[in-house]
Coordinates of C-alpha atoms and ligand atoms in Angstrom, one line a residue:
M297 CA -16.9 -6.6 78.3
E298 CA -16.1 -8.6 81.4
N299 CA -13.8 -5.8 82.7
K300 CA -16.8 -3.4 83.3
P301 CA -17.4 -4.5 87.0
I302 CA -13.7 -4.2 87.8
A303 CA -13.5 -0.8 86.3
R304 CA -16.7 0.2 88.1
A305 CA -15.4 -0.9 91.5
L306 CA -12.1 0.9 90.9
R307 CA -14.0 4.1 89.9
L308 CA -16.2 3.9 93.0
L309 CA -13.1 3.4 95.1
S310 CA -11.5 6.5 93.6
Q311 CA -14.7 8.5 94.1
L312 CA -15.0 7.5 97.7
M313 CA -11.4 8.4 98.3
E314 CA -12.0 11.8 96.8
L315 CA -15.1 12.2 98.9
H316 CA -13.2 11.4 102.0
E317 CA -10.2 13.4 100.9
V318 CA -7.7 10.6 100.8
N319 CA -4.2 11.2 99.2
P320 CA -4.9 12.9 95.9
F321 CA -2.1 11.3 94.0
K322 CA -3.5 7.8 94.8
I323 CA -7.0 8.9 93.7
R324 CA -5.8 10.0 90.3
S325 CA -3.9 6.8 89.7
I326 CA -6.9 4.6 90.6
A327 CA -9.3 6.7 88.5
N328 CA -6.8 6.5 85.6
A329 CA -6.5 2.7 86.1
A330 CA -10.3 2.3 86.1
F331 CA -10.4 4.1 82.8
K332 CA -7.6 2.0 81.3
V333 CA -9.1 -1.3 82.5
D334 CA -12.4 -0.4 81.0
K335 CA -10.8 0.0 77.6
L336 CA -8.5 -3.1 77.6
P337 CA -8.9 -5.4 74.6
F338 CA -8.7 -8.5 76.8
P339 CA -10.3 -9.6 80.1
V340 CA -8.3 -9.1 83.3
A341 CA -9.8 -12.2 84.8
G342 CA -7.3 -15.1 84.7
K343 CA -4.3 -12.8 84.3
S344 CA -1.5 -13.2 86.8
F345 CA -0.2 -10.4 89.1
E346 CA 2.9 -10.1 87.0
E347 CA 0.9 -9.7 83.8
L348 CA -1.4 -7.2 85.4
E349 CA 1.3 -4.9 86.9
K350 CA 2.8 -4.5 83.4
V351 CA -0.5 -3.2 82.0
D352 CA -0.2 0.5 81.1
G353 CA -1.7 2.6 84.0
V354 CA -2.0 -0.3 86.4
G355 CA 1.3 -1.0 88.3
K356 CA 1.9 -2.9 91.5
S357 CA -0.6 -1.6 94.0
I358 CA -3.5 -1.5 91.6
A359 CA -2.7 -5.0 90.2
A360 CA -3.0 -6.2 93.8
K361 CA -6.4 -4.6 94.1
I362 CA -7.6 -6.2 90.9
I363 CA -6.5 -9.6 92.1
E364 CA -8.2 -9.0 95.4
L365 CA -11.4 -8.0 93.5
L366 CA -11.2 -11.1 91.3
D367 CA -10.6 -13.4 94.3
T368 CA -13.0 -12.0 96.9
G369 CA -15.5 -9.9 94.8
T370 CA -14.6 -6.7 96.7
M371 CA -11.7 -4.8 98.2
V372 CA -11.1 -4.2 101.9
E373 CA -10.4 -0.5 101.3
L374 CA -13.6 -0.1 99.4
Q375 CA -15.6 -1.8 102.1
E376 CA -14.1 0.4 104.7
L377 CA -14.9 3.6 102.8
L378 CA -18.5 2.4 102.1
A379 CA -19.0 1.7 105.7
A380 CA -18.0 5.3 106.5
T381 CA -20.4 6.7 104.0
P382 CA -24.2 6.8 104.2
E383 CA -25.9 4.9 101.4
G384 CA -27.7 8.0 100.1
V385 CA -24.4 9.8 99.8
V386 CA -22.9 7.1 97.6
E387 CA -26.1 7.3 95.5
M388 CA -25.7 11.0 95.1
M389 CA -22.3 10.5 93.4
G390 CA -24.2 8.8 90.6
I391 CA -26.2 11.9 89.7
K392 CA -25.0 13.4 86.5
G393 CA -23.2 16.7 87.0
I394 CA -21.9 16.3 90.6
G395 CA -18.7 14.6 91.3
P396 CA -17.3 13.6 94.7
K397 CA -16.0 17.0 95.6
K398 CA -19.4 18.6 95.3
V399 CA -21.1 15.7 97.1
A400 CA -18.6 16.2 100.0
I401 CA -19.7 19.8 100.3
I402 CA -23.4 18.9 100.0
W403 CA -23.0 16.2 102.7
H404 CA -20.7 18.1 105.1
D405 CA -21.7 21.7 104.7
L406 CA -25.4 21.3 104.0
G407 CA -26.1 18.2 106.0
I408 CA -27.8 16.5 103.0
E409 CA -27.5 12.7 103.0
N410 CA -29.6 11.5 100.1
T411 CA -31.0 12.3 96.7
G412 CA -34.4 13.2 98.0
E413 CA -33.1 15.7 100.4
L414 CA -30.8 17.1 97.7
Y415 CA -33.8 17.6 95.4
Y416 CA -35.7 19.3 98.2
A417 CA -32.7 21.6 98.8
C418 CA -32.6 22.5 95.1
N419 CA -36.2 23.6 95.3
E420 CA -35.5 25.5 98.4
N421 CA -32.6 27.3 96.7
R422 CA -30.3 26.1 99.4
L423 CA -27.5 24.9 97.1
I424 CA -26.5 28.3 95.8
E425 CA -25.2 29.2 99.3
A426 CA -22.7 26.4 99.2
K427 CA -19.1 26.8 98.1
G428 CA -18.6 26.3 94.4
F429 CA -22.3 26.1 93.5
G430 CA -24.3 28.6 91.5
L431 CA -27.8 28.9 90.2
K432 CA -26.8 27.1 87.1
T433 CA -25.3 24.0 88.9
Q434 CA -28.4 23.9 91.1
E435 CA -30.7 23.9 88.1
E436 CA -28.6 21.1 86.4
I437 CA -28.7 19.0 89.5
R438 CA -32.5 19.5 89.9
K439 CA -33.0 18.5 86.3
A440 CA -30.8 15.4 86.6
I441 CA -32.7 14.3 89.7
E442 CA -36.1 14.9 88.0
F443 CA -35.0 12.8 85.1
R444 CA -34.2 9.9 87.5
M445 CA -37.5 10.3 89.3
A446 CA -39.5 10.3 86.1
S447 CA -37.9 7.0 85.1
N448 CA -39.9 5.2 87.8
G449 CA -43.1 6.5 86.4
K450 CA -44.5 8.3 89.4
F451 CA -45.0 12.0 89.7
L452 CA -46.0 14.4 92.5
Y453 CA -49.4 16.0 91.9
A454 CA -47.8 19.4 91.8
Q455 CA -45.2 18.3 89.2
I456 CA -47.9 17.4 86.6
E457 CA -50.8 19.6 87.5
K458 CA -50.2 22.2 84.8
E459 CA -49.4 19.6 82.0
A460 CA -52.5 17.7 82.9
N461 CA -54.7 20.8 82.6
D462 CA -53.0 21.8 79.4
L463 CA -53.7 18.4 77.9
L464 CA -57.4 18.5 78.8
D465 CA -57.6 22.0 77.1
Q466 CA -55.9 20.6 74.0
L467 CA -58.5 17.7 73.9
K468 CA -61.3 20.2 74.3
N469 CA -60.1 22.1 71.3
L470 CA -59.8 18.9 69.3
F471 CA -63.4 17.8 70.1
P472 CA -65.6 20.8 70.7
G473 CA -68.9 19.7 72.1
A474 CA -67.7 16.5 73.7
L475 CA -67.7 15.9 77.4
F476 CA -64.4 15.7 79.2
E477 CA -63.3 15.1 82.8
F478 CA -60.3 13.7 84.6
G479 CA -60.8 10.4 86.4
G480 CA -58.5 8.3 88.6
E481 CA -55.8 9.6 90.9
F482 CA -55.7 13.0 89.5
R483 CA -59.4 13.7 89.9
R484 CA -59.2 12.3 93.4
L485 CA -56.4 14.8 94.1
C486 CA -54.0 12.1 95.1
E487 CA -50.5 13.3 96.2
I488 CA -48.8 10.9 93.8
I489 CA -49.9 10.2 90.3
S490 CA -48.9 7.2 88.3
E491 CA -51.4 7.5 85.5
L492 CA -53.5 10.3 84.2
V493 CA -57.0 9.1 83.3
I494 CA -59.3 11.2 81.1
V495 CA -62.9 10.3 80.2
L496 CA -64.2 11.5 76.9
G497 CA -67.9 11.3 76.0
S498 CA -68.7 12.1 72.4
R499 CA -71.6 11.8 70.0
D500 CA -69.7 9.3 67.9
Q501 CA -67.3 7.2 70.0
T502 CA -65.6 5.6 67.0
I503 CA -64.8 8.8 65.2
A504 CA -63.3 10.3 68.4
F505 CA -61.4 7.1 69.0
D506 CA -59.9 7.0 65.5
S507 CA -59.0 10.6 65.3
L508 CA -57.3 10.4 68.8
L509 CA -55.4 7.4 67.6
K510 CA -54.1 9.3 64.6
S511 CA -53.3 12.5 66.5
E512 CA -50.0 13.4 68.0
I513 CA -51.4 14.5 71.2
L514 CA -49.4 11.8 73.1
N515 CA -46.2 9.9 72.5
N516 CA -46.4 6.1 71.8
I517 CA -50.1 6.0 71.3
T518 CA -51.8 2.6 71.4
A519 CA -55.4 1.4 71.5
N520 CA -56.9 -1.2 73.7
G521 CA -60.7 -1.7 73.8
N522 CA -62.2 1.8 74.1
H523 CA -59.0 3.0 75.8
I524 CA -56.3 5.1 74.1
S525 CA -53.0 5.0 76.0
G526 CA -49.9 7.0 75.5
E527 CA -47.3 9.1 77.3
M528 CA -46.8 12.8 77.9
P529 CA -43.4 14.3 77.1
N530 CA -42.4 14.0 80.7
G531 CA -43.1 10.3 80.7
L532 CA -46.4 10.3 82.6
L533 CA -48.8 7.6 81.3
V534 CA -52.1 8.8 80.0
D535 CA -55.3 6.7 79.6
I536 CA -58.2 8.2 77.6
V537 CA -61.4 6.3 77.9
C538 CA -63.8 7.0 75.0
V539 CA -67.5 6.4 75.4
E540 CA -70.8 7.6 73.9
K541 CA -72.0 10.8 75.5
R542 CA -74.9 9.1 77.2
D543 CA -72.6 6.8 79.0
F544 CA -70.3 9.6 80.1
Y545 CA -71.3 10.0 83.8
K546 CA -71.5 6.4 84.5
E547 CA -68.0 5.9 83.1
L548 CA -66.8 8.9 84.9
F549 CA -68.1 7.5 88.2
L550 CA -66.5 4.2 87.5
Q551 CA -63.1 5.8 86.5
T552 CA -62.9 8.1 89.5
G553 CA -63.4 6.3 92.8
N554 CA -60.9 3.6 93.8
D555 CA -62.1 0.1 93.3
E556 CA -63.3 -0.3 96.9
H557 CA -65.2 2.9 96.8
V558 CA -67.0 2.1 93.5
A559 CA -67.9 -1.3 94.8
A560 CA -69.2 0.1 98.0
V561 CA -71.5 2.5 96.2
I562 CA -72.7 -0.1 93.7
N563 CA -73.5 -2.5 96.5
R564 CA -76.0 0.0 97.9
M565 CA -78.0 0.2 94.7
A566 CA -81.0 -2.0 94.2
D567 CA -80.7 -1.8 90.5
V568 CA -77.9 -0.1 88.5
I569 CA -78.9 3.0 86.5
D570 CA -77.9 2.5 82.9
Q571 CA -77.4 6.0 81.6
P572 CA -77.4 8.5 84.5
E573 CA -77.5 12.2 83.6
S574 CA -75.1 13.1 86.3
E575 CA -72.9 11.6 89.0
E576 CA -75.1 13.1 91.6
L577 CA -77.9 10.8 90.4
I578 CA -75.7 7.7 91.0
Y579 CA -75.1 8.7 94.6
T580 CA -78.8 9.6 95.1
K581 CA -79.8 6.2 93.8
A582 CA -77.4 4.6 96.3
G583 CA -79.0 6.5 99.1
L584 CA -75.9 8.7 99.6
E585 CA -75.2 12.4 99.7
F586 CA -73.0 13.4 96.6
M587 CA -69.4 12.6 97.3
K588 CA -66.7 14.9 96.0
P589 CA -64.0 13.0 94.0
E590 CA -61.4 13.6 96.6
L591 CA -63.4 11.7 99.1
R592 CA -63.8 8.6 96.9
E593 CA -61.2 6.4 98.6
D594 CA -62.4 3.1 100.0
D595 CA -65.5 3.3 102.1
T596 CA -64.1 5.9 104.5
F597 CA -66.8 8.5 104.0
I598 CA -69.7 6.3 102.9
A599 CA -71.3 6.1 106.3
R600 CA -71.3 9.9 106.6
A601 CA -72.7 10.3 103.1
R602 CA -75.5 7.9 104.1
D603 CA -76.2 10.1 107.2
N604 CA -76.0 13.3 105.2
A605 CA -73.1 14.3 107.4
L606 CA -70.2 14.9 105.0
P607 CA -67.9 17.7 106.1
K608 CA -68.0 21.0 104.2
L609 CA -64.5 20.7 102.9
I610 CA -62.0 23.5 103.5
S611 CA -61.2 25.7 100.6
Y612 CA -58.2 28.0 99.8
N613 CA -60.3 31.1 100.5
D614 CA -61.0 29.9 104.0
L615 CA -57.4 30.5 105.0
K616 CA -56.8 33.8 106.8
G617 CA -53.1 33.6 107.5
T618 CA -50.0 31.5 107.1
L619 CA -47.8 30.0 109.9
H620 CA -44.4 28.3 109.6
N621 CA -42.3 30.3 107.2
H622 CA -38.6 31.1 106.8
S623 CA -37.0 34.4 106.0
T624 CA -33.4 35.6 105.3
W625 CA -32.8 35.3 109.0
S626 CA -32.3 31.6 108.5
D627 CA -32.4 29.8 105.1
G628 CA -35.2 31.8 103.3
V629 CA -34.8 34.0 100.3
N630 CA -37.0 37.0 101.2
T631 CA -36.9 39.3 104.1
I632 CA -39.6 39.3 106.8
E633 CA -40.9 42.6 105.4
E634 CA -41.1 41.3 101.8
M635 CA -43.0 38.3 103.0
A636 CA -45.4 40.3 105.1
L637 CA -46.2 42.7 102.3
Y638 CA -46.7 39.8 99.9
C639 CA -49.1 38.1 102.3
R640 CA -51.0 41.3 103.0
D641 CA -51.2 42.8 99.5
T642 CA -51.0 39.9 97.1
L643 CA -52.5 37.0 99.1
K644 CA -54.9 39.3 101.1
L645 CA -54.1 37.4 104.4
E646 CA -54.4 38.9 107.9
Y647 CA -51.3 37.5 109.5
L648 CA -47.9 35.8 108.9
G649 CA -46.2 33.5 111.3
M650 CA -42.4 33.6 111.0
C651 CA -40.6 30.3 112.0
D652 CA -37.0 30.5 111.1
H653 CA -34.8 27.6 112.1
S654 CA -33.5 27.2 115.6
K655 CA -29.9 27.1 116.7
S656 CA -29.2 23.4 116.1
A657 CA -30.0 23.7 112.4
F658 CA -26.5 24.9 111.7
Y659 CA -26.8 24.1 108.0
A660 CA -29.8 26.4 107.7
K661 CA -28.3 29.3 109.6
G662 CA -30.5 28.6 112.7
L663 CA -30.9 31.5 115.1
S664 CA -28.7 31.9 118.1
I665 CA -30.5 33.3 121.2
E666 CA -29.0 36.7 120.4
R667 CA -30.4 36.6 116.9
V668 CA -33.8 35.5 118.2
L669 CA -33.9 38.7 120.3
Q670 CA -32.8 40.8 117.3
Q671 CA -35.4 39.3 115.1
H672 CA -38.1 40.1 117.7
E673 CA -37.0 43.7 117.6
E674 CA -37.4 43.7 113.9
I675 CA -40.8 42.1 114.0
D676 CA -42.0 44.6 116.7
H677 CA -40.8 47.4 114.4
L678 CA -42.6 46.0 111.4
N679 CA -45.8 45.4 113.2
K680 CA -46.0 49.1 114.1
K681 CA -45.4 49.9 110.4
L682 CA -47.8 47.4 108.9
D683 CA -51.0 48.8 110.1
G684 CA -53.4 46.0 111.1
F685 CA -51.5 43.2 109.5
K686 CA -49.7 41.1 112.1
I687 CA -46.5 39.2 112.1
F688 CA -46.3 36.5 114.8
K689 CA -43.0 35.6 116.4
G690 CA -42.6 31.9 115.9
I691 CA -39.7 29.6 115.6
E692 CA -39.3 26.1 114.1
S693 CA -37.6 24.6 117.0
D694 CA -35.6 21.5 116.4
I695 CA -36.6 18.5 118.4
L696 CA -33.4 17.2 119.8
N697 CA -32.6 13.5 120.0
D698 CA -34.1 13.2 123.5
G699 CA -37.2 15.1 122.5
S700 CA -36.3 18.4 124.2
L701 CA -36.6 21.7 122.3
D702 CA -33.7 23.8 121.2
Y703 CA -33.8 26.8 123.6
P704 CA -34.1 27.3 127.4
D705 CA -37.6 28.1 128.7
E706 CA -36.8 31.8 129.2
I707 CA -36.4 32.1 125.4
L708 CA -39.2 29.7 124.5
K709 CA -41.7 31.8 126.4
K710 CA -40.8 34.8 124.3
F711 CA -42.4 33.4 121.2
D712 CA -46.1 33.8 120.2
F713 CA -46.0 30.2 119.0
I714 CA -43.6 27.3 118.4
V715 CA -43.5 24.7 115.7
A716 CA -41.5 21.7 116.9
S717 CA -39.9 19.6 114.1
V718 CA -37.4 16.9 113.7
H719 CA -34.6 17.7 111.2
S720 CA -31.7 15.5 112.4
N721 CA -31.2 11.8 113.2
L722 CA -34.0 10.6 111.1
K723 CA -33.1 7.0 111.3
M724 CA -34.6 6.1 114.7
D725 CA -36.8 3.0 115.0
E726 CA -40.5 3.5 115.6
E727 CA -40.4 3.2 119.3
K728 CA -37.6 5.8 119.8
A729 CA -39.0 8.2 117.1
T730 CA -42.5 8.1 118.7
A731 CA -41.1 8.7 122.2
R732 CA -39.0 11.6 120.9
L733 CA -42.1 13.2 119.3
I734 CA -44.3 12.6 122.4
K735 CA -41.7 14.3 124.6
A736 CA -41.7 17.3 122.3
I737 CA -45.6 17.3 122.2
E738 CA -45.7 17.3 126.0
N739 CA -43.5 20.4 126.2
P740 CA -45.8 23.2 127.3
Y741 CA -44.3 25.6 124.8
T742 CA -45.0 23.4 121.7
T743 CA -47.9 24.9 119.7
I744 CA -47.7 22.9 116.5
L745 CA -46.0 19.6 115.6
G746 CA -44.2 20.2 112.3
H747 CA -44.0 17.7 109.4
P748 CA -44.6 14.7 111.8
T749 CA -42.7 12.0 109.8
G750 CA -40.1 14.0 107.9
R751 CA -41.0 12.2 104.7
L752 CA -40.1 13.6 101.2
L753 CA -42.6 12.0 98.8
L754 CA -41.0 9.8 96.1
S755 CA -37.6 10.2 97.7
R756 CA -37.4 9.7 101.4
K757 CA -39.7 7.5 103.5
G758 CA -39.6 9.5 106.7
Y759 CA -39.1 7.9 110.1
P760 CA -41.6 5.4 111.3
I761 CA -44.0 6.6 114.0
D762 CA -46.9 5.2 115.9
Y763 CA -49.5 7.5 114.4
K764 CA -52.2 6.8 117.0
K765 CA -49.9 7.4 119.9
V766 CA -48.6 10.6 118.4
I767 CA -52.0 12.0 117.6
D768 CA -53.4 10.9 121.0
A769 CA -50.6 12.8 122.6
C770 CA -51.4 15.9 120.6
A771 CA -55.0 15.6 121.6
A772 CA -54.1 15.3 125.3
N773 CA -51.7 18.3 125.2
K774 CA -53.7 20.5 122.9
V775 CA -51.0 20.5 120.3
V776 CA -52.0 21.3 116.7
I777 CA -50.6 19.1 113.9
E778 CA -49.2 20.6 110.8
I779 CA -50.2 19.6 107.3
N780 CA -47.0 20.7 105.7
A781 CA -48.2 22.0 102.4
N782 CA -44.9 21.6 100.5
P783 CA -45.8 19.2 97.7
F784 CA -42.9 17.0 98.7
R785 CA -44.1 16.6 102.2
L786 CA -47.9 16.8 102.6
D787 CA -47.2 15.5 106.1
L788 CA -49.4 14.8 108.2
D789 CA -50.6 12.3 105.6
W790 CA -54.3 12.7 104.7
R791 CA -55.0 9.1 105.7
W792 CA -54.7 10.2 109.3
H793 CA -56.6 13.5 109.2
Q794 CA -59.9 11.8 110.2
Y795 CA -58.4 10.0 113.2
A796 CA -56.9 13.4 114.3
L797 CA -60.2 15.2 113.8
D798 CA -62.1 12.5 115.7
K799 CA -59.8 13.0 118.6
G800 CA -60.4 16.7 118.6
V801 CA -57.0 17.7 117.2
I802 CA -56.8 20.9 115.2
L803 CA -54.7 20.9 112.0
S804 CA -52.8 23.7 110.4
I805 CA -52.1 24.1 106.6
N806 CA -48.5 25.4 106.7
P807 CA -46.6 26.2 103.5
D808 CA -43.1 26.2 105.1
A809 CA -42.3 28.9 102.6
H810 CA -38.7 29.8 102.1
R811 CA -39.6 32.5 99.6
N812 CA -42.7 34.4 98.6
E813 CA -43.8 31.9 95.9
G814 CA -43.6 29.2 98.6
F815 CA -46.8 30.6 100.1
L816 CA -48.7 29.3 97.1
D817 CA -48.0 25.7 98.2
M818 CA -50.9 26.2 100.6
H819 CA -52.9 25.2 97.5
Y820 CA -51.5 21.7 97.8
G821 CA -52.0 21.7 101.5
V822 CA -55.7 22.5 101.0
I823 CA -56.0 19.7 98.4
V824 CA -54.8 17.0 100.8
A825 CA -56.7 18.5 103.7
R826 CA -59.8 18.1 101.6
K827 CA -58.9 14.5 100.9
G828 CA -58.6 14.1 104.6
G829 CA -62.0 15.6 105.2
L830 CA -60.8 18.8 106.9
Y831 CA -63.3 21.7 107.4
K832 CA -62.5 25.3 108.3
E833 CA -63.6 25.1 111.9
K834 CA -60.8 22.7 112.6
C835 CA -58.0 24.5 110.7
L836 CA -55.8 26.7 112.8
N837 CA -54.9 29.2 110.1
A838 CA -58.5 29.6 109.0
L839 CA -59.0 31.5 112.3
S840 CA -59.2 35.3 111.9
L841 CA -56.4 37.4 113.3
Q842 CA -58.4 38.2 116.4
E843 CA -59.3 34.5 117.0
I844 CA -55.7 33.2 116.5
Q845 CA -54.3 35.9 118.7
Q846 CA -56.7 34.7 121.4
Y847 CA -55.8 31.1 120.7
F848 CA -52.1 31.8 121.1
N849 CA -52.7 33.8 124.3
N850 CA -54.8 31.0 125.8
K851 CA -52.1 28.4 124.9
K852 CA -49.5 30.5 126.6
G853 CA -51.5 31.5 129.6
Ligands
ZN146 ZN1 -38.8 21.8 109.0
ZN147 ZN1 -39.6 24.9 108.0

């Protein structure tokens, strides 16, 4: 019906008015008119003002708006309200289950300005603290956003890790005795997955192919050559490549590395091996040390593999402690003591670095100077109690617009270490954002640069920075760079780890935990760190308690 765009514009106008708390009577009449116009049995286009004002639910002032819309394609009032509303906030009003009133609270009280941040906040349990929100609403919003994200076909590694492994197990049950392995992005431990590739090597390729095609293991199954494609219930595309067992390792090699990598390896081979018995053999034949799947991006690590100088990649068990975490003192869910006991007894770690938000982060209950001092008393007390396990006094200090940190020096010097992060004014251009970070990096109290770009994967790009300048500044000022392990962040991006390591910069795998389960995100931090080629000697939180204590002392001294 031609009236749809008119109704939509009126509805948006009423929503924006509600968001900005314009006269409630007017809001109701415009919303009502939008509804009526949508249902009219005739188009409003071509009707005169006099005809329109007689329509039930329209009246003089709305008739004028409709005429304005038809004449100019918009309404001045709508444009003014749009200009006063961040684009992301308008977008949030389109999410199922939250109307303008809730969006207003999300925007003003929680400081959230787009869908990505909102999703992140749901996962951090931040919504339940806002007026009129409960656990149930938070969960509904989270689901609605996930549904939207899935519709563009891309998933975070963490979102599909379990489903992918379950699918592989199912396949193994279906074809006992066959060879199976993931290929593609998932096997390379990419942070974003757009397709799940599985290589299947069986004694009889045709039988396996046919029974897969008939199975209900995937939705919308189709066949193409020796590929079976389909979808998982969450919408992730799956591609199963069926080959004879003897061709398995060659196919696996071909399906794992990205195109540039596969080509680079093949180029080094005098003659191609037809049916290798392992992937190792392929690399040997190419004169290379075996390359773990996560390193098979482009030709980045090829020269090192040739020189037998690949790094011994970091593993989860190398981590001895965890830095950058939030407790109930700011926006976390668990107390410091609960977090410490979890780290000591469940995760078997040696130390915990607390980094609650600093005072500018008002939406996250950032700590005033007074509360910092109180928290330090609590930590001193707990450290006496915890017998060998150590809680370090840290803070996640906001980097202010001009690059300065959030407390005076007398307070900054009281911390064992400081993570400096940007949380506000994310829309700077590259030059300004880079200068802002560098100023913070040059601050003698900065120990770690937190989530360097502020990105939220699949939902917020993060501010543009000159990576080389920022990393060089960290090298010059002996500032550690965080690999934020939250699966939405994974920031510093793994593509820059080598540059940082080459410059002598140390990295730190920080979970940014806001509750005990959040510590487990270090798993995802380790995954991207491996992709970046990190090894334990260059990872801050792989230091033992004694070593890191020394490290902090040196930095401060
Ligand atoms: Zn942060
Ligand atoms: Zn944080």
